Amino acid sequence: MKKYAFNEITTWQYVFLIFASEIGIGVLPFPASVTRYAGTDSWISVILGWVLITAASLAIIQAMKRCPDGTLLDLLTNYWGKWAGGAGAIFVAFYFACFTYACFSRTVIYVKAWLLPQTPEFMLVALLMIPFWFIARSGVRVHGRFAEFVVLITCWMPLIFIDVLSDAEWLHLLPVLKEGWGRVLKGTPEMVFTFLGFEMTFILYPFLQKKDRAAIGVIAANTLALLVYLLLDFTCQVFYSPDEILQYNEPVISLLKVVEFPFIERFEIVFLALYLLLISLTWIPFTYCSVYATSWMLGKPDHRPHLIVFLLLLVVSYIFYQPTFRENDKMVGWMGKLGTGFAVVFPFVLWMLVAAAGRRRRTSVH
């Protein structure tokens, strides 16, 4: 019997979990951050970033095929012993915990700035803890169903930006590669960070019902994220001038201020309220990955006690330290560098090491 038979997810749930995590906190500020490096050719950096993260995703799948019923931690243990598995568990727990904190604190900052400016941050954290606990305490199957629900009720949101194109200035995009490939390549690492989230495959893989569709699923998730990012990038590039776009922290939200409907005012507030559902699909699954790693390390099948400790630490941390936007931005930048190493470089190294170890085992048997 499969180890995770009662917690399996479908291919679409797998796709939506990865897709939603990839367009979490990065989707609002990315046009300005990538343009700062690549200029108006940032759309090329978006495509190059997609190529890199898709290649890394496929490398993860190839490595995980060597241990189809286990996570990365089981794979490391099977090939290099329990010490490797333990070290991997510590790193995975630390990585996803830090990412959760960065994403969660950015969520609190957005809610404070745009929705509830008069509400104390500690109260916002306490309010967010309620849905956080009810979803995160459940298994991957519930996370997958929640991802399906969120994506289906928010899938119309990117189409709103098409309305802005009536005021577009398409000449901003010309000429292509006006400053050469150098700036485009500088913007690609920034885009790779924006795509992070697919590394959850290290943990999600054994929960997938049809593992033969894992590669197709991760390509589909990455491509959906690519389409969203290209739409938003093109829209921002042709709406703002090349210098104006750099003046905004979240040019996507500022763009929505020109969207008007006769039956609603300040549409950006409605958009941001729904966007909170999408961003929660970054820090809730990341939290699960973190507490899964600590539970695995201690041999505990139930992750909920670890989740309670994690949430208490998160709440207590806000009593003593409430990060500002600039501090959170630095935190996100550090996590981007760490995430690039773990999600892009490490999969290729792991794949080569696992393949070499497999050949060595077959040679020793013969």
Short mmCIF file of C-alpha atoms in Angstrom, two decimals:
data_model
loop_
_atom_site.label_atom_id
_atom_site.label_comp_id
_atom_site.label_asym_id
_atom_site.label_seq_id
_atom_site.Cartn_x
_atom_site.Cartn_y
_atom_site.Cartn_z
CA MET A 1 0.00 0.00 0.00
CA LYS A 2 1.20 3.49 -0.83
CA LYS A 3 2.58 5.48 2.07
CA TYR A 4 0.50 8.56 1.17
CA ALA A 5 -2.55 6.81 -0.33
CA PHE A 6 -5.02 8.71 1.85
CA ASN A 7 -3.51 12.10 1.05
CA GLU A 8 -3.01 11.94 -2.71
CA ILE A 9 -3.66 14.84 -5.06
CA THR A 10 -4.80 14.89 -8.67
CA THR A 11 -2.72 16.27 -11.52
CA TRP A 12 -4.81 19.45 -11.67
CA GLN A 13 -4.44 20.01 -7.93
CA TYR A 14 -0.70 19.56 -8.33
CA VAL A 15 -0.68 22.08 -11.22
CA PHE A 16 -2.72 24.67 -9.31
CA LEU A 17 -0.63 24.34 -6.14
CA ILE A 18 2.58 25.05 -8.03
CA PHE A 19 1.03 27.74 -10.24
CA ALA A 20 -0.48 29.64 -7.29
CA SER A 21 2.78 29.49 -5.32
CA GLU A 22 4.70 30.87 -8.32
CA ILE A 23 2.50 33.94 -8.68
CA GLY A 24 2.37 34.66 -4.94
CA ILE A 25 4.28 37.65 -3.61
CA GLY A 26 6.27 38.25 -6.78
CA VAL A 27 3.45 39.17 -9.15
CA LEU A 28 2.81 42.70 -7.83
CA PRO A 29 6.35 44.19 -7.75
CA PHE A 30 8.04 42.17 -10.50
CA PRO A 31 7.49 44.57 -13.47
CA ALA A 32 9.49 47.28 -11.71
CA SER A 33 12.16 44.97 -10.26
CA VAL A 34 12.88 43.24 -13.60
CA THR A 35 12.70 46.49 -15.59
CA ARG A 36 15.33 47.96 -13.28
CA TYR A 37 17.79 45.45 -14.77
CA ALA A 38 16.45 44.61 -18.23
CA GLY A 39 14.69 47.83 -19.25
CA THR A 40 11.77 47.50 -21.67
CA ASP A 41 13.14 44.11 -22.78
CA SER A 42 12.06 42.62 -19.46
CA TRP A 43 9.62 40.33 -21.30
CA ILE A 44 12.64 38.47 -22.71
CA SER A 45 13.94 38.01 -19.15
CA VAL A 46 10.54 36.58 -18.23
CA ILE A 47 10.81 33.97 -20.99
CA LEU A 48 14.43 33.11 -20.11
CA GLY A 49 13.43 32.73 -16.46
CA TRP A 50 10.67 30.34 -17.51
CA VAL A 51 13.16 28.27 -19.51
CA LEU A 52 15.49 27.97 -16.53
CA ILE A 53 12.85 27.08 -13.96
CA THR A 54 11.20 24.58 -16.32
CA ALA A 55 14.55 22.86 -16.86
CA ALA A 56 15.11 22.81 -13.08
CA SER A 57 11.58 21.46 -12.52
CA LEU A 58 12.21 18.59 -14.94
CA ALA A 59 15.52 17.87 -13.20
CA ILE A 60 13.62 17.57 -9.90
CA ILE A 61 11.17 15.13 -11.50
CA GLN A 62 13.98 13.01 -12.92
CA ALA A 63 15.72 12.85 -9.55
CA MET A 64 12.50 12.04 -7.67
CA LYS A 65 11.73 9.16 -10.04
CA ARG A 66 14.49 7.26 -8.20
CA CYS A 67 12.32 7.36 -5.06
CA PRO A 68 8.71 7.56 -6.32
CA ASP A 69 7.06 6.88 -2.95
CA GLY A 70 9.20 9.29 -0.94
CA THR A 71 10.07 12.95 -0.66
CA LEU A 72 13.49 14.55 -1.10
CA LEU A 73 14.28 13.56 2.49
CA ASP A 74 13.59 9.88 1.76
CA LEU A 75 15.66 10.11 -1.42
CA LEU A 76 18.67 11.52 0.45
CA THR A 77 18.32 8.83 3.13
CA ASN A 78 18.06 5.98 0.60
CA TYR A 79 21.18 7.02 -1.27
CA TRP A 80 23.45 8.59 1.34
CA GLY A 81 22.16 7.50 4.74
CA LYS A 82 20.17 8.97 7.58
CA TRP A 83 22.66 11.74 8.26
CA ALA A 84 22.14 13.10 4.75
CA GLY A 85 18.39 12.81 5.24
CA GLY A 86 18.59 14.60 8.60
CA ALA A 87 20.72 17.40 7.17
CA GLY A 88 18.29 17.71 4.25
CA ALA A 89 15.35 17.88 6.67
CA ILE A 90 16.99 20.69 8.66
CA PHE A 91 17.69 22.69 5.51
CA VAL A 92 14.22 22.11 4.01
CA ALA A 93 12.54 23.11 7.29
CA PHE A 94 14.69 26.25 7.52
CA TYR A 95 14.23 27.19 3.86
CA PHE A 96 10.45 26.89 3.80
CA ALA A 97 10.09 28.47 7.26
CA CYS A 98 12.06 31.54 6.14
CA PHE A 99 10.09 31.74 2.92
CA THR A 100 6.85 31.47 4.88
CA TYR A 101 7.90 34.32 7.15
CA ALA A 102 8.90 36.52 4.20
CA CYS A 103 5.63 35.83 2.34
CA PHE A 104 3.44 36.13 5.43
CA SER A 105 5.00 39.41 6.54
CA ARG A 106 4.57 40.80 3.00
CA THR A 107 0.89 39.79 3.21
CA VAL A 108 0.51 41.69 6.50
CA ILE A 109 2.17 44.73 4.93
CA TYR A 110 -0.21 44.66 1.95
CA VAL A 111 -3.28 44.32 4.18
CA LYS A 112 -2.05 47.13 6.42
CA ALA A 113 -1.22 49.47 3.53
CA TRP A 114 -4.19 48.90 1.23
CA LEU A 115 -7.09 47.39 3.17
CA LEU A 116 -6.93 48.03 6.94
CA PRO A 117 -4.50 50.91 7.56
CA GLN A 118 -5.88 51.70 11.04
CA THR A 119 -5.65 48.13 12.35
CA PRO A 120 -2.59 47.19 14.46
CA GLU A 121 -0.31 44.67 12.77
CA PHE A 122 -0.49 42.28 15.71
CA MET A 123 -4.28 42.12 15.32
CA LEU A 124 -3.92 41.47 11.58
CA VAL A 125 -1.58 38.58 12.34
CA ALA A 126 -4.05 37.14 14.84
CA LEU A 127 -6.88 37.38 12.29
CA LEU A 128 -4.80 35.70 9.56
CA MET A 129 -3.89 32.89 11.94
CA ILE A 130 -7.47 31.56 11.96
CA PRO A 131 -7.73 30.50 8.29
CA PHE A 132 -4.01 29.75 8.34
CA TRP A 133 -4.52 27.10 11.03
CA PHE A 134 -7.66 25.51 9.58
CA ILE A 135 -6.08 24.96 6.17
CA ALA A 136 -2.46 24.28 7.13
CA ARG A 137 -3.40 21.65 9.73
CA SER A 138 -4.92 19.51 6.97
CA GLY A 139 -2.97 17.39 4.56
CA VAL A 140 -1.86 17.97 1.01
CA ARG A 141 -5.21 16.81 -0.39
CA VAL A 142 -7.04 19.68 1.33
CA HIS A 143 -4.36 22.11 0.13
CA GLY A 144 -4.93 20.86 -3.41
CA ARG A 145 -8.69 21.34 -3.16
CA PHE A 146 -8.20 24.82 -1.74
CA ALA A 147 -5.86 25.62 -4.65
CA GLU A 148 -8.51 24.46 -7.14
CA PHE A 149 -11.12 26.67 -5.46
CA VAL A 150 -8.89 29.75 -5.34
CA VAL A 151 -7.65 29.47 -8.94
CA LEU A 152 -11.16 28.93 -10.30
CA ILE A 153 -12.62 31.99 -8.54
CA THR A 154 -9.67 34.25 -9.44
CA CYS A 155 -8.91 33.10 -13.00
CA TRP A 156 -10.71 36.15 -14.42
CA MET A 157 -8.45 38.64 -12.64
CA PRO A 158 -5.61 38.84 -15.23
CA LEU A 159 -8.18 39.62 -17.95
CA ILE A 160 -8.97 42.92 -16.21
CA PHE A 161 -5.63 44.28 -17.39
CA ILE A 162 -6.69 43.98 -21.02
CA ASP A 163 -8.98 46.96 -20.39
CA VAL A 164 -5.92 49.10 -19.64
CA LEU A 165 -4.43 48.42 -23.08
CA SER A 166 -6.75 51.01 -24.64
CA ASP A 167 -4.31 53.65 -23.28
CA ALA A 168 -1.20 51.72 -24.28
CA GLU A 169 1.85 53.24 -25.93
CA TRP A 170 3.30 50.28 -27.85
CA LEU A 171 6.36 52.23 -29.01
CA HIS A 172 7.78 51.80 -25.49
CA LEU A 173 8.69 48.22 -26.49
CA LEU A 174 10.75 49.26 -29.50
CA PRO A 175 13.43 48.69 -30.50
CA VAL A 176 13.84 45.17 -29.16
CA LEU A 177 17.16 44.54 -27.38
CA LYS A 178 17.92 48.25 -27.51
CA GLU A 179 20.66 47.81 -24.87
CA GLY A 180 21.82 44.35 -25.89
CA TRP A 181 21.62 40.94 -24.22
CA GLY A 182 23.67 42.03 -21.20
CA ARG A 183 20.82 43.80 -19.41
CA VAL A 184 18.35 41.06 -20.35
CA LEU A 185 20.60 38.45 -18.75
CA LYS A 186 20.96 40.61 -15.65
CA GLY A 187 17.19 40.67 -15.30
CA THR A 188 16.82 36.89 -15.66
CA PRO A 189 17.90 35.99 -12.06
CA GLU A 190 15.32 38.45 -10.74
CA MET A 191 12.69 36.67 -12.79
CA VAL A 192 13.87 33.25 -11.62
CA PHE A 193 13.21 34.33 -8.04
CA THR A 194 9.74 35.53 -9.02
CA PHE A 195 8.97 32.04 -10.36
CA LEU A 196 10.01 30.27 -7.14
CA GLY A 197 7.47 27.86 -5.70
CA PHE A 198 7.96 24.92 -8.05
CA GLU A 199 10.55 23.48 -5.63
CA MET A 200 7.60 22.22 -3.58
CA THR A 201 7.77 19.29 -6.01
CA PHE A 202 10.48 17.88 -3.72
CA ILE A 203 7.74 17.34 -1.12
CA LEU A 204 4.62 17.02 -3.30
CA TYR A 205 5.91 14.32 -5.67
CA PRO A 206 4.98 11.22 -3.60
CA PHE A 207 1.48 12.62 -3.04
CA LEU A 208 0.75 12.78 -6.77
CA GLN A 209 -1.69 10.10 -7.94
CA LYS A 210 -0.33 9.76 -11.48
CA LYS A 211 3.38 10.32 -11.25
CA ASP A 212 3.85 9.73 -14.97
CA ARG A 213 2.13 13.10 -15.46
CA ALA A 214 4.39 14.97 -13.04
CA ALA A 215 6.52 16.46 -15.83
CA ILE A 216 3.49 17.56 -17.84
CA GLY A 217 1.94 19.01 -14.69
CA VAL A 218 4.94 21.09 -13.73
CA ILE A 219 5.36 22.37 -17.31
CA ALA A 220 1.67 23.33 -17.36
CA ALA A 221 2.00 25.16 -14.03
CA ASN A 222 5.11 27.02 -15.15
CA THR A 223 3.49 27.95 -18.47
CA LEU A 224 0.35 29.30 -16.78
CA ALA A 225 2.58 31.46 -14.56
CA LEU A 226 4.52 32.56 -17.67
CA LEU A 227 1.34 33.70 -19.42
CA VAL A 228 0.26 35.72 -16.38
CA TYR A 229 3.67 37.34 -16.03
CA LEU A 230 3.91 38.17 -19.74
CA LEU A 231 0.46 39.77 -19.73
CA LEU A 232 1.27 41.90 -16.69
CA ASP A 233 4.74 42.80 -17.95
CA PHE A 234 3.54 43.87 -21.40
CA THR A 235 0.66 45.83 -19.86
CA CYS A 236 2.93 47.71 -17.45
CA GLN A 237 5.59 48.37 -20.10
CA VAL A 238 3.14 49.92 -22.57
CA PHE A 239 1.14 51.84 -19.94
CA TYR A 240 4.00 53.38 -17.94
CA SER A 241 6.98 55.13 -19.44
CA PRO A 242 10.37 53.39 -18.96
CA ASP A 243 11.25 55.81 -16.15
CA GLU A 244 7.81 56.04 -14.57
CA ILE A 245 7.47 52.30 -13.90
CA LEU A 246 10.50 52.40 -11.60
CA GLN A 247 8.76 54.88 -9.28
CA TYR A 248 6.23 52.30 -8.03
CA ASN A 249 6.78 49.50 -5.53
CA GLU A 250 3.74 47.60 -6.88
CA PRO A 251 3.08 48.90 -10.41
CA VAL A 252 0.40 46.24 -10.94
CA ILE A 253 -1.77 47.64 -8.12
CA SER A 254 -1.13 51.23 -9.20
CA LEU A 255 -2.21 50.24 -12.71
CA LEU A 256 -5.61 49.14 -11.43
CA LYS A 257 -6.40 52.67 -10.22
CA VAL A 258 -7.34 53.58 -13.80
CA VAL A 259 -9.75 50.63 -14.11
CA GLU A 260 -13.26 51.94 -13.62
CA PHE A 261 -16.65 50.25 -13.57
CA PRO A 262 -20.02 52.00 -13.16
CA PHE A 263 -21.00 49.69 -10.32
CA ILE A 264 -17.79 49.78 -8.22
CA GLU A 265 -15.19 52.29 -7.07
CA ARG A 266 -11.55 51.63 -6.20
CA PHE A 267 -11.43 48.31 -7.97
CA GLU A 268 -7.84 47.78 -6.80
CA ILE A 269 -9.14 47.17 -3.27
CA VAL A 270 -11.42 44.37 -4.51
CA PHE A 271 -8.55 42.96 -6.57
CA LEU A 272 -6.18 42.97 -3.60
CA ALA A 273 -8.74 41.32 -1.33
CA LEU A 274 -9.05 38.41 -3.78
CA TYR A 275 -5.30 38.41 -4.33
CA LEU A 276 -4.87 37.58 -0.63
CA LEU A 277 -6.35 34.16 -1.41
CA LEU A 278 -3.66 33.59 -4.04
CA ILE A 279 -0.80 34.77 -1.84
CA SER A 280 -2.01 32.47 0.95
CA LEU A 281 -1.28 29.57 -1.41
CA THR A 282 2.37 30.52 -1.06
CA TRP A 283 2.82 30.62 2.70
CA ILE A 284 0.32 27.90 3.68
CA PRO A 285 1.88 25.08 1.55
CA PHE A 286 5.35 26.38 2.42
CA THR A 287 4.47 26.10 6.10
CA TYR A 288 3.31 22.54 5.56
CA CYS A 289 6.60 21.68 3.82
CA SER A 290 8.54 23.13 6.74
CA VAL A 291 6.65 21.31 9.50
CA TYR A 292 6.58 18.14 7.39
CA ALA A 293 10.38 18.20 7.38
CA THR A 294 10.63 18.62 11.16
CA SER A 295 8.01 15.90 11.73
CA TRP A 296 9.85 13.57 9.36
CA MET A 297 13.15 14.25 11.12
CA LEU A 298 11.67 13.33 14.51
CA GLY A 299 9.74 10.35 13.15
CA LYS A 300 6.31 11.84 13.92
CA PRO A 301 3.49 11.10 11.44
CA ASP A 302 1.33 13.99 12.67
CA HIS A 303 2.59 17.44 11.68
CA ARG A 304 0.00 19.41 13.67
CA PRO A 305 1.95 19.74 16.95
CA HIS A 306 4.86 21.19 14.98
CA LEU A 307 2.43 23.48 13.16
CA ILE A 308 1.11 24.83 16.47
CA VAL A 309 4.65 25.62 17.62
CA PHE A 310 5.43 27.27 14.29
CA LEU A 311 2.33 29.48 14.38
CA LEU A 312 2.96 30.47 18.02
CA LEU A 313 6.51 31.48 17.14
CA LEU A 314 5.17 33.49 14.21
CA VAL A 315 2.70 35.36 16.40
CA VAL A 316 5.23 35.96 19.18
CA SER A 317 7.78 37.27 16.67
CA TYR A 318 5.34 40.04 15.70
CA ILE A 319 5.16 41.17 19.31
CA PHE A 320 8.87 42.03 19.30
CA TYR A 321 9.57 42.73 15.62
CA GLN A 322 7.31 44.08 12.86
CA PRO A 323 9.25 44.31 9.58
CA THR A 324 8.79 47.38 7.39
CA PHE A 325 8.43 47.15 3.63
CA ARG A 326 12.14 47.89 3.08
CA GLU A 327 13.18 45.28 5.64
CA ASN A 328 10.83 42.74 4.09
CA ASP A 329 12.19 43.60 0.65
CA LYS A 330 15.72 42.83 1.85
CA MET A 331 14.44 39.59 3.37
CA VAL A 332 12.81 38.62 0.07
CA GLY A 333 16.05 39.44 -1.75
CA TRP A 334 18.06 37.14 0.52
CA MET A 335 15.50 34.38 0.07
CA GLY A 336 15.71 34.91 -3.68
CA LYS A 337 19.42 34.17 -3.66
CA LEU A 338 18.97 31.14 -1.40
CA GLY A 339 15.99 29.96 -3.44
CA THR A 340 17.90 30.22 -6.70
CA GLY A 341 20.57 27.92 -5.30
CA PHE A 342 18.13 25.42 -3.84
CA ALA A 343 15.49 25.42 -6.59
CA VAL A 344 17.61 25.93 -9.72
CA VAL A 345 21.19 24.79 -9.08
CA PHE A 346 20.62 21.97 -6.56
CA PRO A 347 18.17 19.93 -8.74
CA PHE A 348 20.77 19.48 -11.49
CA VAL A 349 23.47 18.54 -8.95
CA LEU A 350 21.09 16.10 -7.23
CA TRP A 351 20.04 14.52 -10.53
CA MET A 352 23.67 13.93 -11.53
CA LEU A 353 24.59 12.55 -8.11
CA VAL A 354 21.58 10.22 -8.02
CA ALA A 355 22.27 9.00 -11.55
CA ALA A 356 25.94 8.37 -10.68
CA ALA A 357 25.00 6.56 -7.46
CA GLY A 358 22.50 4.43 -9.38
CA ARG A 359 25.12 3.41 -11.92
CA ARG A 360 27.55 2.59 -9.15
CA ARG A 361 24.98 0.37 -7.46
CA ARG A 362 24.23 -1.52 -10.67
CA THR A 363 27.96 -1.96 -11.31
CA SER A 364 28.57 -3.32 -7.81
CA VAL A 365 25.69 -5.82 -8.21
CA HIS A 366 27.13 -7.18 -11.45
#
